[in-house]
mmCIF file of C-alpha atoms in Angstrom:
data_model
loop_
_atom_site.group_PDB
_atom_site.id
_atom_site.type_symbol
_atom_site.label_atom_id
_atom_site.label_comp_id
_atom_site.label_asym_id
_atom_site.label_seq_id
_atom_site.Cartn_x
_atom_site.Cartn_y
_atom_site.Cartn_z
ATOM 1 C CA MET A 30 0.000 0.000 0.000
ATOM 2 C CA GLY A 31 2.815 2.377 0.854
ATOM 3 C CA THR A 32 4.461 1.755 -2.515
ATOM 4 C CA ALA A 33 1.183 2.448 -4.332
ATOM 5 C CA TRP A 34 0.492 5.650 -2.407
ATOM 6 C CA GLU A 35 4.011 6.921 -3.059
ATOM 7 C CA ALA A 36 3.698 6.080 -6.766
ATOM 8 C CA ASN A 37 0.504 8.151 -6.930
ATOM 9 C CA ASN A 38 2.120 10.931 -4.852
ATOM 10 C CA GLN A 39 -0.549 10.524 -2.171
ATOM 11 C CA PHE A 40 -0.565 11.061 1.562
ATOM 12 C CA PRO A 41 -3.759 9.062 2.202
ATOM 13 C CA TRP A 42 -4.693 10.769 5.479
ATOM 14 C CA GLU A 43 -5.045 14.028 3.479
ATOM 15 C CA ILE A 44 -7.593 12.477 1.065
ATOM 16 C CA ASN A 45 -11.172 12.135 2.305
ATOM 17 C CA ARG A 46 -11.743 8.763 0.666
ATOM 18 C CA TYR A 47 -8.876 7.291 2.696
ATOM 19 C CA VAL A 48 -9.905 8.569 6.137
ATOM 20 C CA GLY A 49 -12.021 6.696 8.656
ATOM 21 C CA GLY A 50 -13.021 3.107 9.331
ATOM 22 C CA ILE A 51 -11.038 0.365 7.631
ATOM 23 C CA GLU A 52 -8.798 2.945 5.951
ATOM 24 C CA ASN A 53 -7.409 3.965 9.351
ATOM 25 C CA VAL A 54 -6.061 0.466 9.928
ATOM 26 C CA LYS A 55 -4.488 0.304 6.458
ATOM 27 C CA ILE A 56 -2.713 3.621 6.970
ATOM 28 C CA ASN A 57 -1.518 2.911 10.495
ATOM 29 C CA VAL A 58 -0.243 -0.574 9.656
ATOM 30 C CA THR A 59 1.626 0.775 6.635
ATOM 31 C CA LEU A 60 3.259 3.609 8.560
ATOM 32 C CA ARG A 61 4.125 1.348 11.471
ATOM 33 C CA ILE A 62 5.974 -1.011 9.125
ATOM 34 C CA TYR A 63 7.884 1.776 7.390
ATOM 35 C CA SER A 64 8.840 3.421 10.689
ATOM 36 C CA ASN A 65 11.004 0.366 11.461
ATOM 37 C CA LYS A 66 14.328 -0.748 9.996
ATOM 38 C CA TRP A 67 14.261 -2.394 6.566
ATOM 39 C CA HIS A 68 16.186 -5.493 7.649
ATOM 40 C CA VAL A 69 13.504 -6.458 10.198
ATOM 41 C CA TYR A 70 11.087 -7.315 7.412
ATOM 42 C CA ALA A 71 13.659 -8.291 4.787
ATOM 43 C CA GLY A 72 14.905 -11.152 6.930
ATOM 44 C CA LEU A 73 11.402 -12.386 7.694
ATOM 45 C CA ALA A 74 10.424 -12.297 4.028
ATOM 46 C CA ILE A 75 13.538 -13.474 2.221
ATOM 47 C CA LEU A 76 14.917 -16.076 4.645
ATOM 48 C CA ASN A 77 11.605 -17.774 5.389
ATOM 49 C CA PRO A 78 10.449 -20.213 2.664
ATOM 50 C CA SER A 79 6.871 -20.140 3.995
ATOM 51 C CA ALA A 80 6.820 -16.357 3.785
ATOM 52 C CA LYS A 81 8.059 -16.461 0.183
ATOM 53 C CA LYS A 82 5.217 -18.820 -0.711
ATOM 54 C CA GLN A 83 2.613 -16.622 0.961
ATOM 55 C CA ILE A 84 3.955 -13.414 -0.603
ATOM 56 C CA ARG A 85 3.940 -15.025 -4.037
ATOM 57 C CA GLN A 86 0.361 -16.242 -3.586
ATOM 58 C CA TYR A 87 -0.717 -12.847 -2.305
ATOM 59 C CA ALA A 88 0.623 -11.198 -5.473
ATOM 60 C CA HIS A 89 -1.244 -13.807 -7.557
ATOM 61 C CA SER A 90 -4.459 -13.167 -5.599
ATOM 62 C CA VAL A 91 -4.168 -9.391 -6.039
ATOM 63 C CA THR A 92 -3.582 -9.760 -9.776
ATOM 64 C CA GLU A 93 -6.384 -12.256 -10.372
ATOM 65 C CA LEU A 94 -8.975 -10.326 -8.348
ATOM 66 C CA PHE A 95 -8.005 -7.058 -10.035
ATOM 67 C CA LYS A 96 -8.477 -8.667 -13.459
ATOM 68 C CA LEU A 97 -11.956 -9.846 -12.438
ATOM 69 C CA MET A 98 -12.773 -6.291 -11.357
ATOM 70 C CA LEU A 99 -11.489 -4.800 -14.600
ATOM 71 C CA GLY A 100 -13.407 -7.347 -16.663
ATOM 72 C CA GLY A 101 -16.661 -6.663 -14.815
ATOM 73 C CA HIS A 102 -17.013 -10.337 -13.852
ATOM 74 C CA ARG A 103 -19.276 -9.784 -10.877
ATOM 75 C CA GLU A 104 -20.574 -13.343 -10.458
ATOM 76 C CA GLU A 105 -17.115 -14.912 -10.599
ATOM 77 C CA LEU A 106 -15.643 -12.275 -8.290
ATOM 78 C CA SER A 107 -18.479 -12.624 -5.787
ATOM 79 C CA LYS A 108 -18.293 -16.420 -5.759
ATOM 80 C CA ARG A 109 -14.534 -16.431 -5.257
ATOM 81 C CA ILE A 110 -14.595 -13.845 -2.463
ATOM 82 C CA LYS A 111 -17.441 -15.508 -0.575
ATOM 83 C CA THR A 112 -15.920 -18.978 -0.937
ATOM 84 C CA ALA A 113 -12.656 -17.683 0.491
ATOM 85 C CA GLY A 114 -14.482 -15.900 3.304
ATOM 86 C CA ALA A 115 -16.455 -19.020 4.241
ATOM 87 C CA ALA A 116 -13.243 -21.051 4.427
ATOM 88 C CA VAL A 117 -11.345 -18.550 6.566
ATOM 89 C CA PHE A 118 -14.163 -17.176 8.747
ATOM 90 C CA LYS A 119 -15.988 -20.397 9.500
ATOM 91 C CA ALA A 120 -19.658 -20.490 10.491
ATOM 92 C CA GLU A 121 -18.909 -21.394 14.096
ATOM 93 C CA ARG A 122 -17.150 -18.029 14.579
ATOM 94 C CA GLN A 123 -20.151 -15.964 13.481
ATOM 95 C CA ASP A 124 -21.545 -15.678 17.018
ATOM 96 C CA GLU A 125 -18.276 -14.329 18.438
ATOM 97 C CA ASP A 126 -17.657 -10.616 18.889
ATOM 98 C CA LEU A 127 -15.700 -8.842 16.181
ATOM 99 C CA LEU A 128 -12.095 -8.018 17.029
ATOM 100 C CA LEU A 129 -12.671 -4.474 15.727
ATOM 101 C CA ARG A 130 -15.834 -2.366 15.754
ATOM 102 C CA ASP A 131 -16.926 0.862 14.055
ATOM 103 C CA GLU A 132 -16.223 3.085 17.046
ATOM 104 C CA VAL A 133 -12.728 1.618 17.348
ATOM 105 C CA LEU A 134 -11.960 1.949 13.640
ATOM 106 C CA ASP A 135 -13.021 5.605 13.515
ATOM 107 C CA ARG A 136 -11.231 6.561 16.728
ATOM 108 C CA PHE A 137 -7.719 6.052 15.382
ATOM 109 C CA SER A 138 -7.474 8.481 12.483
ATOM 110 C CA LEU A 139 -4.574 10.630 11.266
ATOM 111 C CA GLY A 140 -6.973 12.903 9.391
ATOM 112 C CA LYS A 141 -10.422 14.406 9.885
ATOM 113 C CA VAL A 142 -13.096 11.741 9.383
ATOM 114 C CA PRO A 143 -15.548 12.887 6.646
ATOM 115 C CA SER A 144 -19.289 12.892 7.302
ATOM 116 C CA GLN A 145 -19.796 10.426 4.443
ATOM 117 C CA LYS A 146 -17.269 7.715 3.600
ATOM 118 C CA THR A 147 -16.357 6.818 0.028
ATOM 119 C CA PRO A 148 -17.003 3.131 -0.790
ATOM 120 C CA ASN A 149 -13.815 1.200 -1.498
ATOM 121 C CA ASN A 150 -13.357 -2.249 -3.042
ATOM 122 C CA HIS A 151 -10.591 -3.040 -0.505
ATOM 123 C CA LEU A 152 -8.569 -5.089 -2.981
ATOM 124 C CA SER A 153 -5.728 -5.443 -0.480
ATOM 125 C CA LEU A 154 -7.993 -7.113 2.108
ATOM 126 C CA LEU A 155 -9.907 -9.276 -0.354
ATOM 127 C CA ALA A 156 -6.591 -10.598 -1.660
ATOM 128 C CA MET A 157 -5.394 -11.347 1.859
ATOM 129 C CA VAL A 158 -8.354 -13.639 2.548
ATOM 130 C CA ASP A 159 -8.109 -15.146 -0.951
ATOM 131 C CA CYS A 160 -4.440 -15.890 -0.290
ATOM 132 C CA TRP A 161 -5.201 -17.612 3.019
ATOM 133 C CA TRP A 162 -7.896 -19.673 1.326
ATOM 134 C CA GLN A 163 -5.679 -20.679 -1.593
ATOM 135 C CA LEU A 164 -2.974 -21.863 0.816
ATOM 136 C CA GLY A 165 -5.374 -23.564 3.243
ATOM 137 C CA ILE A 166 -4.477 -21.188 6.078
ATOM 138 C CA VAL A 167 -6.935 -20.451 8.902
ATOM 139 C CA PRO A 168 -5.341 -17.451 10.679
ATOM 140 C CA TYR A 169 -7.117 -18.087 13.985
ATOM 141 C CA ASP A 170 -5.090 -21.287 14.306
ATOM 142 C CA HIS A 171 -1.913 -19.218 14.593
ATOM 143 C CA MET A 172 -2.961 -16.554 17.100
ATOM 144 C CA ILE A 173 -0.639 -17.795 19.841
ATOM 145 C CA CYS A 174 2.440 -16.837 17.803
ATOM 146 C CA SER A 175 0.970 -13.868 15.931
ATOM 147 C CA THR A 176 2.339 -10.330 15.992
ATOM 148 C CA PRO A 177 0.261 -7.232 16.852
ATOM 149 C CA LEU A 178 0.281 -6.190 13.175
ATOM 150 C CA PHE A 179 -1.032 -9.604 12.131
ATOM 151 C CA ARG A 180 -3.866 -9.276 14.643
ATOM 152 C CA LEU A 181 -4.739 -5.832 13.327
ATOM 153 C CA LEU A 182 -4.920 -7.127 9.760
ATOM 154 C CA LEU A 183 -6.937 -10.130 10.855
ATOM 155 C CA GLY A 184 -9.285 -7.866 12.783
ATOM 156 C CA VAL A 185 -9.961 -5.607 9.823
ATOM 157 C CA THR A 186 -10.441 -8.466 7.338
ATOM 158 C CA GLU A 187 -12.786 -10.169 9.787
ATOM 159 C CA TYR A 188 -14.711 -6.887 10.107
ATOM 160 C CA LEU A 189 -15.152 -6.766 6.330
ATOM 161 C CA PHE A 190 -16.068 -10.412 5.728
ATOM 162 C CA ARG A 191 -18.424 -10.824 8.669
ATOM 163 C CA LYS A 192 -20.572 -7.863 7.645
ATOM 164 C CA PRO A 193 -22.621 -9.177 4.676
ATOM 165 C CA LEU A 194 -23.960 -5.768 3.626
ATOM 166 C CA LEU A 195 -20.487 -4.245 3.673
ATOM 167 C CA LEU A 196 -19.071 -7.158 1.672
ATOM 168 C CA GLU A 197 -21.833 -6.732 -0.948
ATOM 169 C CA GLU A 198 -21.037 -3.021 -1.119
ATOM 170 C CA VAL A 199 -17.369 -3.862 -1.677
ATOM 171 C CA ILE A 200 -18.230 -6.248 -4.529
ATOM 172 C CA THR A 201 -20.527 -3.682 -6.164
ATOM 173 C CA THR A 202 -17.864 -0.994 -5.816
ATOM 174 C CA ALA A 203 -15.246 -3.301 -7.349
ATOM 175 C CA ILE A 204 -17.354 -3.793 -10.476
ATOM 176 C CA GLU A 205 -19.213 -0.508 -10.903
ATOM 177 C CA ASP A 206 -17.042 2.231 -9.353
ATOM 178 C CA ASP A 207 -13.648 3.232 -10.756
ATOM 179 C CA THR A 208 -12.802 5.807 -8.047
ATOM 180 C CA PHE A 209 -9.931 3.661 -6.747
ATOM 181 C CA ARG A 210 -8.975 2.101 -10.079
ATOM 182 C CA SER A 211 -5.657 3.925 -10.499
ATOM 183 C CA ASP A 212 -4.813 3.192 -6.865
ATOM 184 C CA ASP A 213 -5.591 -0.496 -7.437
ATOM 185 C CA LEU A 214 -3.414 -0.561 -10.547
ATOM 186 C CA GLU A 215 -0.421 0.787 -8.637
ATOM 187 C CA PHE A 216 -1.171 -1.574 -5.769
ATOM 188 C CA THR A 217 -1.133 -4.546 -8.154
ATOM 189 C CA PHE A 218 2.221 -3.393 -9.574
ATOM 190 C CA ALA A 219 3.527 -2.988 -6.020
ATOM 191 C CA ALA A 220 2.388 -6.433 -4.855
ATOM 192 C CA ARG A 221 4.051 -8.102 -7.843
ATOM 193 C CA GLY A 222 7.189 -5.992 -7.473
ATOM 194 C CA TRP A 223 7.691 -6.861 -3.811
ATOM 195 C CA SER A 224 6.993 -10.524 -4.560
ATOM 196 C CA GLU A 225 9.657 -10.600 -7.262
ATOM 197 C CA CYS A 226 12.140 -8.845 -4.989
ATOM 198 C CA VAL A 227 11.578 -11.434 -2.248
ATOM 199 C CA SER A 228 11.638 -14.369 -4.693
ATOM 200 C CA PHE A 229 15.033 -13.261 -6.019
ATOM 201 C CA GLY A 230 16.386 -13.047 -2.456
ATOM 202 C CA ASP A 231 17.732 -9.594 -3.252
ATOM 203 C CA PHE A 232 18.475 -7.812 0.037
ATOM 204 C CA SER A 233 19.996 -4.796 -1.704
ATOM 205 C CA SER A 234 16.939 -4.221 -3.863
ATOM 206 C CA TYR A 235 14.670 -4.753 -0.848
ATOM 207 C CA LYS A 236 16.631 -2.130 1.133
ATOM 208 C CA ASP A 237 16.473 0.410 -1.707
ATOM 209 C CA ARG A 238 12.723 -0.070 -2.232
ATOM 210 C CA PHE A 239 11.953 0.056 1.486
ATOM 211 C CA GLU A 240 14.042 3.109 2.319
ATOM 212 C CA HIS A 241 12.718 5.046 -0.681
ATOM 213 C CA ILE A 242 9.144 4.679 0.559
ATOM 214 C CA GLN A 243 10.232 5.178 4.159
ATOM 215 C CA ALA A 244 11.685 8.604 3.355
ATOM 216 C CA TYR A 245 8.433 9.632 1.679
ATOM 217 C CA PHE A 246 6.311 8.930 4.767
ATOM 218 C CA ALA A 247 8.865 9.778 7.473
ATOM 219 C CA PRO A 248 7.346 13.135 8.588
ATOM 220 C CA ARG A 249 4.236 11.373 9.919
ATOM 221 C CA PHE A 250 5.934 8.549 11.801
ATOM 222 C CA PRO A 251 5.752 10.061 15.331
ATOM 223 C CA GLU A 252 1.991 10.622 15.215
ATOM 224 C CA ALA A 253 1.367 7.341 13.415
ATOM 225 C CA THR A 254 3.356 5.450 16.057
ATOM 226 C CA ARG A 255 1.317 6.985 18.869
ATOM 227 C CA VAL A 256 -2.024 6.237 17.202
ATOM 228 C CA GLY A 257 -0.830 2.806 16.128
ATOM 229 C CA ASN A 258 0.176 1.892 19.691
ATOM 230 C CA GLU A 259 -3.294 2.804 20.952
ATOM 231 C CA MET A 260 -4.931 0.772 18.188
ATOM 232 C CA ILE A 261 -2.734 -2.249 18.864
ATOM 233 C CA THR A 262 -3.495 -2.082 22.606
ATOM 234 C CA THR A 263 -7.201 -2.204 21.786
ATOM 235 C CA ILE A 264 -6.930 -5.156 19.412
ATOM 236 C CA LEU A 265 -4.692 -7.100 21.815
ATOM 237 C CA GLU A 266 -7.268 -6.694 24.564
ATOM 238 C CA LYS A 267 -9.948 -8.105 22.267
ATOM 239 C CA THR A 268 -7.880 -11.058 21.087
ATOM 240 C CA GLU A 269 -6.899 -11.918 24.649
ATOM 241 C CA GLU A 270 -10.594 -11.985 25.522
ATOM 242 C CA HIS A 271 -11.205 -14.432 22.664
ATOM 243 C CA GLU A 272 -8.315 -16.675 23.705
ATOM 244 C CA GLY A 273 -9.590 -16.755 27.286
ATOM 245 C CA ARG A 274 -12.924 -18.264 26.251
#
């Protein structure tokens, strides 16, 4: 996401369509990652065969879903997304509380939350669940060794997939609304680019790519870290409640 925003010369918290709700989590996770040292993530990605496989599949999922959106293939897109959601967010979890709620999502914003939110197709989140499904991964099975950032991403994907009306809105937006189309194009390029970098095992290229984007977002790191810490505290409290049941 950071690579796509930089490519479009965007600071998302300054654009109304990227402020509030799910967008807050995307922005805070992105800035939290880029506020750290490049080698922290390079080692995890390049030296871990499982990570390489997941990153490669994620890039495939992004590309394939984006092509369905561009082609206007609503039925195929809807079926694929809902099949993936049913596999990852199983029926027996439907009665459990969501890890994230509306009031929590809106609380942690780096910009002023608009009175009316712009619908987004959330390609990045749809691809995440599609990737888990394709690889047979159920993220709840790995909570004991998960990081705070993983729990945030799980919380926001769960929020999207366990709200049927919101998921239908996302599918409709993906097919009928091109507001985010240029953003999605750059995001698809970015996902494939990072995947190739990791597949080649190129630490130098990884460092250059990471630090280039890091410099672009650096002025907002202090505030993003503060807000991100508060958000992570909230999500950790919720996940600990779930694990205690």
